[in-house]
mmCIF file of C-alpha atoms in Angstrom:
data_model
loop_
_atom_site.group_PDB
_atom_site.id
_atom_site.type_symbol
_atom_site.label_atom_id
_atom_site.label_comp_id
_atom_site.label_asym_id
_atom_site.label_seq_id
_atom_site.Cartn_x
_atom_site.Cartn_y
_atom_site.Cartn_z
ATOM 1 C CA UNK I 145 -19.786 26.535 7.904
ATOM 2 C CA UNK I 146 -18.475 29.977 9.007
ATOM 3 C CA UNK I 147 -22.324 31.303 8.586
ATOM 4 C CA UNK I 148 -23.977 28.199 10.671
ATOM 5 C CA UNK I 149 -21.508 28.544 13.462
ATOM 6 C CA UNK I 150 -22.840 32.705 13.599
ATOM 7 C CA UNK I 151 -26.219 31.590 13.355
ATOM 8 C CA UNK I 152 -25.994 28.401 16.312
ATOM 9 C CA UNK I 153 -23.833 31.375 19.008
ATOM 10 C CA UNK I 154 -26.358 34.386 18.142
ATOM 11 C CA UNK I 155 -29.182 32.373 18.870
ATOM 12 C CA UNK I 156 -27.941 31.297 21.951
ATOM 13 C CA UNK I 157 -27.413 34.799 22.683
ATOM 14 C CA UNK I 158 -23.623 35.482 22.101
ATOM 15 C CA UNK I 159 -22.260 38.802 21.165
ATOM 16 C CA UNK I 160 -19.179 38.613 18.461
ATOM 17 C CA UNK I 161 -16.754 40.892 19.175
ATOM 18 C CA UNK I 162 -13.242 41.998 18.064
ATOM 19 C CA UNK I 163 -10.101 42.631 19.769
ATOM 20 C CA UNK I 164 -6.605 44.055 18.458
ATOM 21 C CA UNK I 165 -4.535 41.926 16.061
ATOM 22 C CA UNK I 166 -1.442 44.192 16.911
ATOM 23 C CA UNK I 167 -0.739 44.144 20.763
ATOM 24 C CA UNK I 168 2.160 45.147 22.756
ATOM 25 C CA UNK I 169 2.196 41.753 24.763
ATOM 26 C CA UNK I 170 1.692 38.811 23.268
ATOM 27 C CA UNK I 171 -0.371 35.530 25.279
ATOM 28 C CA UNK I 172 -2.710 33.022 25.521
ATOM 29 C CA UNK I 173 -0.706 30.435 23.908
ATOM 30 C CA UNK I 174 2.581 29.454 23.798
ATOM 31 C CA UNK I 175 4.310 29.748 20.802
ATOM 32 C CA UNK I 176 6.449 32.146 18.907
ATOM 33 C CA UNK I 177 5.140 36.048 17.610
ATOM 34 C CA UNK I 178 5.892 37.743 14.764
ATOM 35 C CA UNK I 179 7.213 41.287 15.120
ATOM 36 C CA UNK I 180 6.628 44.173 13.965
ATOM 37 C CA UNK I 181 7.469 47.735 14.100
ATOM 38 C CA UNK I 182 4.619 50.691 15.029
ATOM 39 C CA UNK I 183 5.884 54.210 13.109
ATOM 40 C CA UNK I 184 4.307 56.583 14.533
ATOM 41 C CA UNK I 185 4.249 55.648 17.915
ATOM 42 C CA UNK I 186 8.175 53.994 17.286
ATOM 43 C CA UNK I 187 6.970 50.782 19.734
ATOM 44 C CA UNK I 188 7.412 47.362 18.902
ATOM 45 C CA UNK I 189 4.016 45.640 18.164
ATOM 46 C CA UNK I 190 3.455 41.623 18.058
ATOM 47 C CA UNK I 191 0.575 39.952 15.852
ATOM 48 C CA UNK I 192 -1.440 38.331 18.327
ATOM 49 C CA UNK I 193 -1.046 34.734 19.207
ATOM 50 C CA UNK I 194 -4.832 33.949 20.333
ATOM 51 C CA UNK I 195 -7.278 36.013 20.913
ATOM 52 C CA UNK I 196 -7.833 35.251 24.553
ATOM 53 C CA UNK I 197 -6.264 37.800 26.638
ATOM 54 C CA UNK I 198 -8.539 40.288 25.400
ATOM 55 C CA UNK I 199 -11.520 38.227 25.444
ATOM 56 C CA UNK I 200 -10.904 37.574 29.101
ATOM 57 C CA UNK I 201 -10.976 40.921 30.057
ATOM 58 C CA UNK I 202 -14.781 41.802 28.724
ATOM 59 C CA UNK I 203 -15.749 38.798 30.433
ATOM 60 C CA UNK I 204 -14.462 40.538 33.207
ATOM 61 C CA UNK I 205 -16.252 43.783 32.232
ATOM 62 C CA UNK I 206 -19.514 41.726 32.232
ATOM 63 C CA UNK I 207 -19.472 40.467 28.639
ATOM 64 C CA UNK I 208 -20.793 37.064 30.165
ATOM 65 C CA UNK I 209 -21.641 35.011 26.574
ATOM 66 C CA UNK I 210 -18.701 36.432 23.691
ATOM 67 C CA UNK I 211 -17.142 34.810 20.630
ATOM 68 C CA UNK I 212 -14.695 35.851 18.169
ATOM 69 C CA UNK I 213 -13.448 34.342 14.710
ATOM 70 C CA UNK I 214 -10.730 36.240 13.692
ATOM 71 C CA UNK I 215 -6.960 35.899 12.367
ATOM 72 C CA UNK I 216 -3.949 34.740 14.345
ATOM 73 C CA UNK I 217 -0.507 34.321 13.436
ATOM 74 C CA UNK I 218 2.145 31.723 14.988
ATOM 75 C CA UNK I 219 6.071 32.060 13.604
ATOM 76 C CA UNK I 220 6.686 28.541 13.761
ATOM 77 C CA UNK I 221 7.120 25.921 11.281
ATOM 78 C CA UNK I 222 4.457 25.014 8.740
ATOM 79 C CA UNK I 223 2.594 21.633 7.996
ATOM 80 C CA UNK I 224 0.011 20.291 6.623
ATOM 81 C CA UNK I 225 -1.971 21.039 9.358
ATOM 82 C CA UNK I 226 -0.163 24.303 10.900
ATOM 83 C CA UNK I 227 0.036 27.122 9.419
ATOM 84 C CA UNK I 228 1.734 30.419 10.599
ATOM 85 C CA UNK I 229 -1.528 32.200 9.801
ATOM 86 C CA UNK I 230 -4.392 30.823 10.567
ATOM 87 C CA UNK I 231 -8.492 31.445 11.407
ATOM 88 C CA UNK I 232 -9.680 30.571 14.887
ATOM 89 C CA UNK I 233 -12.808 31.057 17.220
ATOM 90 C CA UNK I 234 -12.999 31.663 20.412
ATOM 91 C CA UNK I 235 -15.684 31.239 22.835
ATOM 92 C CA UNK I 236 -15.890 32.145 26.795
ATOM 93 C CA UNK I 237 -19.009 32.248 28.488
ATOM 94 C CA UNK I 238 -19.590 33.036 32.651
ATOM 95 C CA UNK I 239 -20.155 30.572 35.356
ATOM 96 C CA UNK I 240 -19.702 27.333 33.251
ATOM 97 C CA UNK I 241 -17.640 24.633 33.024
ATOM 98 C CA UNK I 242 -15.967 21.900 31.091
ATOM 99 C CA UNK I 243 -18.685 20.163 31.029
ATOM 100 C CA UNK I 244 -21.284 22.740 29.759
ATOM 101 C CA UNK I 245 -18.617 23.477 26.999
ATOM 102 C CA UNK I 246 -18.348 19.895 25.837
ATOM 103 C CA UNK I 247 -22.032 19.573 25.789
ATOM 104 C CA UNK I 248 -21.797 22.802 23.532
ATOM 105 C CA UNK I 249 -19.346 21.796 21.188
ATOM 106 C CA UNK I 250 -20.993 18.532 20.210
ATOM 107 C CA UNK I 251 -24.072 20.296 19.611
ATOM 108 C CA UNK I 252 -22.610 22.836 17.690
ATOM 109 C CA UNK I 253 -21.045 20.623 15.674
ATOM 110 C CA UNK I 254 -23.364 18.405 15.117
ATOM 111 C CA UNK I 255 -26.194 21.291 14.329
ATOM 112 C CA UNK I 256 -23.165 22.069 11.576
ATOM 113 C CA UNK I 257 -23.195 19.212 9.798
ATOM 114 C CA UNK I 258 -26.606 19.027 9.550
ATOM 115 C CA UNK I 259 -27.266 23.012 8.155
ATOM 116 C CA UNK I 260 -24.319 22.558 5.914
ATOM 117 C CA UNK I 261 -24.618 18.785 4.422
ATOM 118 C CA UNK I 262 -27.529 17.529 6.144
ATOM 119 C CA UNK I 263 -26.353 14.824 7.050
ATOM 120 C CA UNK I 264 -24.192 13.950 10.460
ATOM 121 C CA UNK I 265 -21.787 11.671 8.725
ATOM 122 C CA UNK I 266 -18.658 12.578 6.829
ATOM 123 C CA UNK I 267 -16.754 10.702 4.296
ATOM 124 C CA UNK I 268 -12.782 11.875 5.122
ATOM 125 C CA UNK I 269 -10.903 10.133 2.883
ATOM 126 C CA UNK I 270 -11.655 6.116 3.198
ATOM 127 C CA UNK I 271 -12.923 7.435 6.848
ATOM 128 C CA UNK I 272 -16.847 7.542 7.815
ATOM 129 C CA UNK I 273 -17.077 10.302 10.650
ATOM 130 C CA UNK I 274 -20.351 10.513 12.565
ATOM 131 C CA UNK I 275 -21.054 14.115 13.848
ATOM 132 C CA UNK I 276 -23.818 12.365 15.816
ATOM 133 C CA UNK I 277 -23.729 13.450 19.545
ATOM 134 C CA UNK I 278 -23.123 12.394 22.297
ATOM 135 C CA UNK I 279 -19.409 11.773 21.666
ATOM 136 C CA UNK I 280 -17.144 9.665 23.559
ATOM 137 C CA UNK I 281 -15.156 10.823 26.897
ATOM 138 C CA UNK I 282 -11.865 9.620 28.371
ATOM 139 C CA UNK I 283 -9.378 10.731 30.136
ATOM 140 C CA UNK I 284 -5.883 11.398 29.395
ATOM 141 C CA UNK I 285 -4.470 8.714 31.975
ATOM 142 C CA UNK I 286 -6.577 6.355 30.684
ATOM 143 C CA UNK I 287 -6.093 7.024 26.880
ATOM 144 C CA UNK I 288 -2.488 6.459 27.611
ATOM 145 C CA UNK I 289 -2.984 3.317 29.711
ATOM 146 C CA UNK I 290 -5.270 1.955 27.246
ATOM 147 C CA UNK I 291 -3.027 2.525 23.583
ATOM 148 C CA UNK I 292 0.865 2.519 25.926
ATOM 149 C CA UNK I 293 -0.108 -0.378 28.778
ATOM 150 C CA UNK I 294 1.826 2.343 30.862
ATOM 151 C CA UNK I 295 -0.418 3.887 34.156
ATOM 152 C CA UNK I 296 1.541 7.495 34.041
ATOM 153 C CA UNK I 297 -1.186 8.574 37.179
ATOM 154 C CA UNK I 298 1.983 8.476 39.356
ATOM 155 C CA UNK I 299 5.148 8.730 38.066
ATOM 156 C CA UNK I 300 7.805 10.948 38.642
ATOM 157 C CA UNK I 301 9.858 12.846 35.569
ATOM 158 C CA UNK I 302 12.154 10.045 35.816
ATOM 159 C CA UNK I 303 10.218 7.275 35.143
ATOM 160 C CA UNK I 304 8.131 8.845 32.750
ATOM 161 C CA UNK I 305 11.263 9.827 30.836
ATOM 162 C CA UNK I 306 12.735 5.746 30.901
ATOM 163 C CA UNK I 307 8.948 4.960 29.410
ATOM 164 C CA UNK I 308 9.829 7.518 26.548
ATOM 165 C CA UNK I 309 12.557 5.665 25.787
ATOM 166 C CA UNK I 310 10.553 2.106 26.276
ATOM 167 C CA UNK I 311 8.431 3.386 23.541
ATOM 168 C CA UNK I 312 10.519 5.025 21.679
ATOM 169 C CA UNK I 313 9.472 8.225 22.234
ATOM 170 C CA UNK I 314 12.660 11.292 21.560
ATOM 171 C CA UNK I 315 12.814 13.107 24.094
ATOM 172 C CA UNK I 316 15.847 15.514 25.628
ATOM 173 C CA UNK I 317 16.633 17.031 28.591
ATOM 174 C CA UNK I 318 14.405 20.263 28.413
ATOM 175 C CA UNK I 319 11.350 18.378 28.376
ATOM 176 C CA UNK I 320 9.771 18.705 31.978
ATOM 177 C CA UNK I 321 6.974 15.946 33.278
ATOM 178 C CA UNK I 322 4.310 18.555 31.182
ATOM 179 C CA UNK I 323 5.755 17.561 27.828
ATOM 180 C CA UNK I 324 7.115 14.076 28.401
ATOM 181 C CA UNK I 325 2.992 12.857 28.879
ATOM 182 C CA UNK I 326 2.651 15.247 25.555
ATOM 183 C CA UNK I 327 4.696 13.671 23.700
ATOM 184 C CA UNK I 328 3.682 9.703 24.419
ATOM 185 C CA UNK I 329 -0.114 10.816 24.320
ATOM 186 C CA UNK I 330 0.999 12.536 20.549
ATOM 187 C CA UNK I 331 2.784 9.581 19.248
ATOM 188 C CA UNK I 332 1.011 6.735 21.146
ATOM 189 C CA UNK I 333 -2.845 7.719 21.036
ATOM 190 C CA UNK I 334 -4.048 10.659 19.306
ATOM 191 C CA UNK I 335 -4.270 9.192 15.666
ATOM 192 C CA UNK I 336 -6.144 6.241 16.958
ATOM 193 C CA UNK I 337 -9.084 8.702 17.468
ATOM 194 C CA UNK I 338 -11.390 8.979 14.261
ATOM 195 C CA UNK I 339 -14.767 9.611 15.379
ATOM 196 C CA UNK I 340 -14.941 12.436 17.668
ATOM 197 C CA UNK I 341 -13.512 12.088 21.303
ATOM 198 C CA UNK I 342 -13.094 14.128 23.918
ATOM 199 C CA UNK I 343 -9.735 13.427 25.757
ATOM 200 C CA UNK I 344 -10.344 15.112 29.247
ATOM 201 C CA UNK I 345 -8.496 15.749 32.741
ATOM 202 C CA UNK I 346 -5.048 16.204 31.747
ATOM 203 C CA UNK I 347 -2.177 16.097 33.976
ATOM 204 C CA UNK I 348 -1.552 19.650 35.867
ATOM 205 C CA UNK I 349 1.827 19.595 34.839
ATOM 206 C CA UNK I 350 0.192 19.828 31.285
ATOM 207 C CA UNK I 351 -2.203 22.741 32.174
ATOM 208 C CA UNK I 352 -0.684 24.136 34.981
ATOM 209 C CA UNK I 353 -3.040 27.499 34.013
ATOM 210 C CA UNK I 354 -5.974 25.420 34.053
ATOM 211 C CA UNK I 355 -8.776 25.682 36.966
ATOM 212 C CA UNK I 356 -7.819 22.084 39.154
ATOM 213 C CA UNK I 357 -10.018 19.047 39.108
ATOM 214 C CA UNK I 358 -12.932 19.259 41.597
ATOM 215 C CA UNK I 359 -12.161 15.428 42.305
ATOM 216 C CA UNK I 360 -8.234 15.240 41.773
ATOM 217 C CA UNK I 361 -5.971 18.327 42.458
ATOM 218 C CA UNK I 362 -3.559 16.122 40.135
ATOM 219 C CA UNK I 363 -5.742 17.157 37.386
ATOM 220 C CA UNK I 364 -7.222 19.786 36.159
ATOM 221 C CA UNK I 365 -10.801 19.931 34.021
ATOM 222 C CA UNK I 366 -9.352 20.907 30.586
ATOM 223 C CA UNK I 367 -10.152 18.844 27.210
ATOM 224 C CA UNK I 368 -9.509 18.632 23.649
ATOM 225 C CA UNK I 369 -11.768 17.152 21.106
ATOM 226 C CA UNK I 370 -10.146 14.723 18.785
ATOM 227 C CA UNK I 371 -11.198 13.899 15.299
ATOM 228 C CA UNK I 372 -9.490 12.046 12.527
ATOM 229 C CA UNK I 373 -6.531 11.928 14.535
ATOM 230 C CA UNK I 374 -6.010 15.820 15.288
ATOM 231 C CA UNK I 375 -6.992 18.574 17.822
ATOM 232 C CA UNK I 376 -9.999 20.792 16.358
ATOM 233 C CA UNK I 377 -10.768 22.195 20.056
ATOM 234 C CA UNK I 378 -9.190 22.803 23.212
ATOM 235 C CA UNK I 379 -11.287 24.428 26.466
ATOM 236 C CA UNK I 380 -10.705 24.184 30.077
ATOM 237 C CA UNK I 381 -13.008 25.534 33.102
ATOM 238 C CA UNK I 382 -10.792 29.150 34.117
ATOM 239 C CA UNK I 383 -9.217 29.480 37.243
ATOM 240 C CA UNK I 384 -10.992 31.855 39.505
ATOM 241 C CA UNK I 385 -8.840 34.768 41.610
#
């Protein structure tokens, strides 16, 4: 798989690259570091997080089509589907968008499947998965709507909190409009997805680091591709300035 996804970005004309593991700031994503201690400079080091901080700044240098597949490392809890270290692969590429990248990913993935088993579908469990683009699109609001009955487009932290509790949902006070749409899309809608869907235009309050919709500054143009119930990617067009 590892080799196939190589071959698909150096053909396109990608350049892998590799940035520090141990950096003095960690970012680009939130969750918690591990620490460590440097001896002979006697600084305080973090493993990193993500690799996108300094995969951001040589697409800055002009680095305009880069990937990396690398180790990162989260001190968090563990489950069958986390684990505090873990591979991932990142991609940025100049003057895109969301769109191009979706387009991209279902080709990727579905050139995959095809160099690896040669075949587009996939037998998970008692689950048939077809690789076979296009895949389906929708957005957040409307996932929601669809799986809840609930239109969250316009509601305030308040109301959004009382349909937690309608649902179900836990929530407590620290949980900000952001998280509250997290958590009902999480328990309400994200397992329902099997075959390969891209849930798109999330909430700002979700993303607030995310370029804005073109068409609603309520949204911004960020996605993550569901399949068998769980996030395998997550890409957003970049803010600019």
């Amino acid at each position: 798989i590892i080799y196939r996804i190589r071959q698909i970005l150096n053909e396109k004309g990608f350049m892998e690259v590799e940035t520090p593991v141990l950096q003095n700031l960690h970012g680009g994503a939130a969750a918690r570091p591990f620490k460590t201690h440097h001896n002979a400079l006697d600084q305080d080091f973090y493993l990193r997080i993500a690799e996108e901080l300094y995969l951001k700044r040589l697409l800055v240098g002009g680095f305009e089509k880069i990937y990396e597949i690398g180790k990162n490392f989260r001190n968090e809890g563990i489950d069958r589907t986390h684990n505090p270290e873990f591979t991932q692969m990142e991609i940025y590429v100049a003057y895109k968008d969301y769109h191009w990248m979706m387009n991209f990913t279902e080709e990727m993935l579905e050139f995959i499947c095809l160099e690896v088993l040669g075949t587009t579908e996939i037998q998970i469990g008692n689950k048939k998965v077809s690789f076979k683009k296009p895949f389906k699109r929708i957005s957040m609001i409307d996932s929601i709507k669809q799986h809840t009955g609930f239109d969250i487009s316009n509601m305030s932290e308040g109301e959004l909190r009382e349909t937690c509790k309608t649902l179900s949902i836990d929530t407590d006070k620290s949980m900000g409009k952001g998280k509250l749409i997290d958590e009902i899309f999480g328990e309400k809608c994200e397992s329902n997805y099997v075959q390969p869907t891209f849930i798109t235009d999330y909430p700002f309050e979700m993303s607030p680091l995310c370029k804005k919709h073109r068409d609603n500054p309520e949204l911004t143009e960020r996605f993550e591709l569901i399949i068998n119930g769980k996030e395998l990617a997550n890409a957003y067009s970049e803010q600019i300035g």
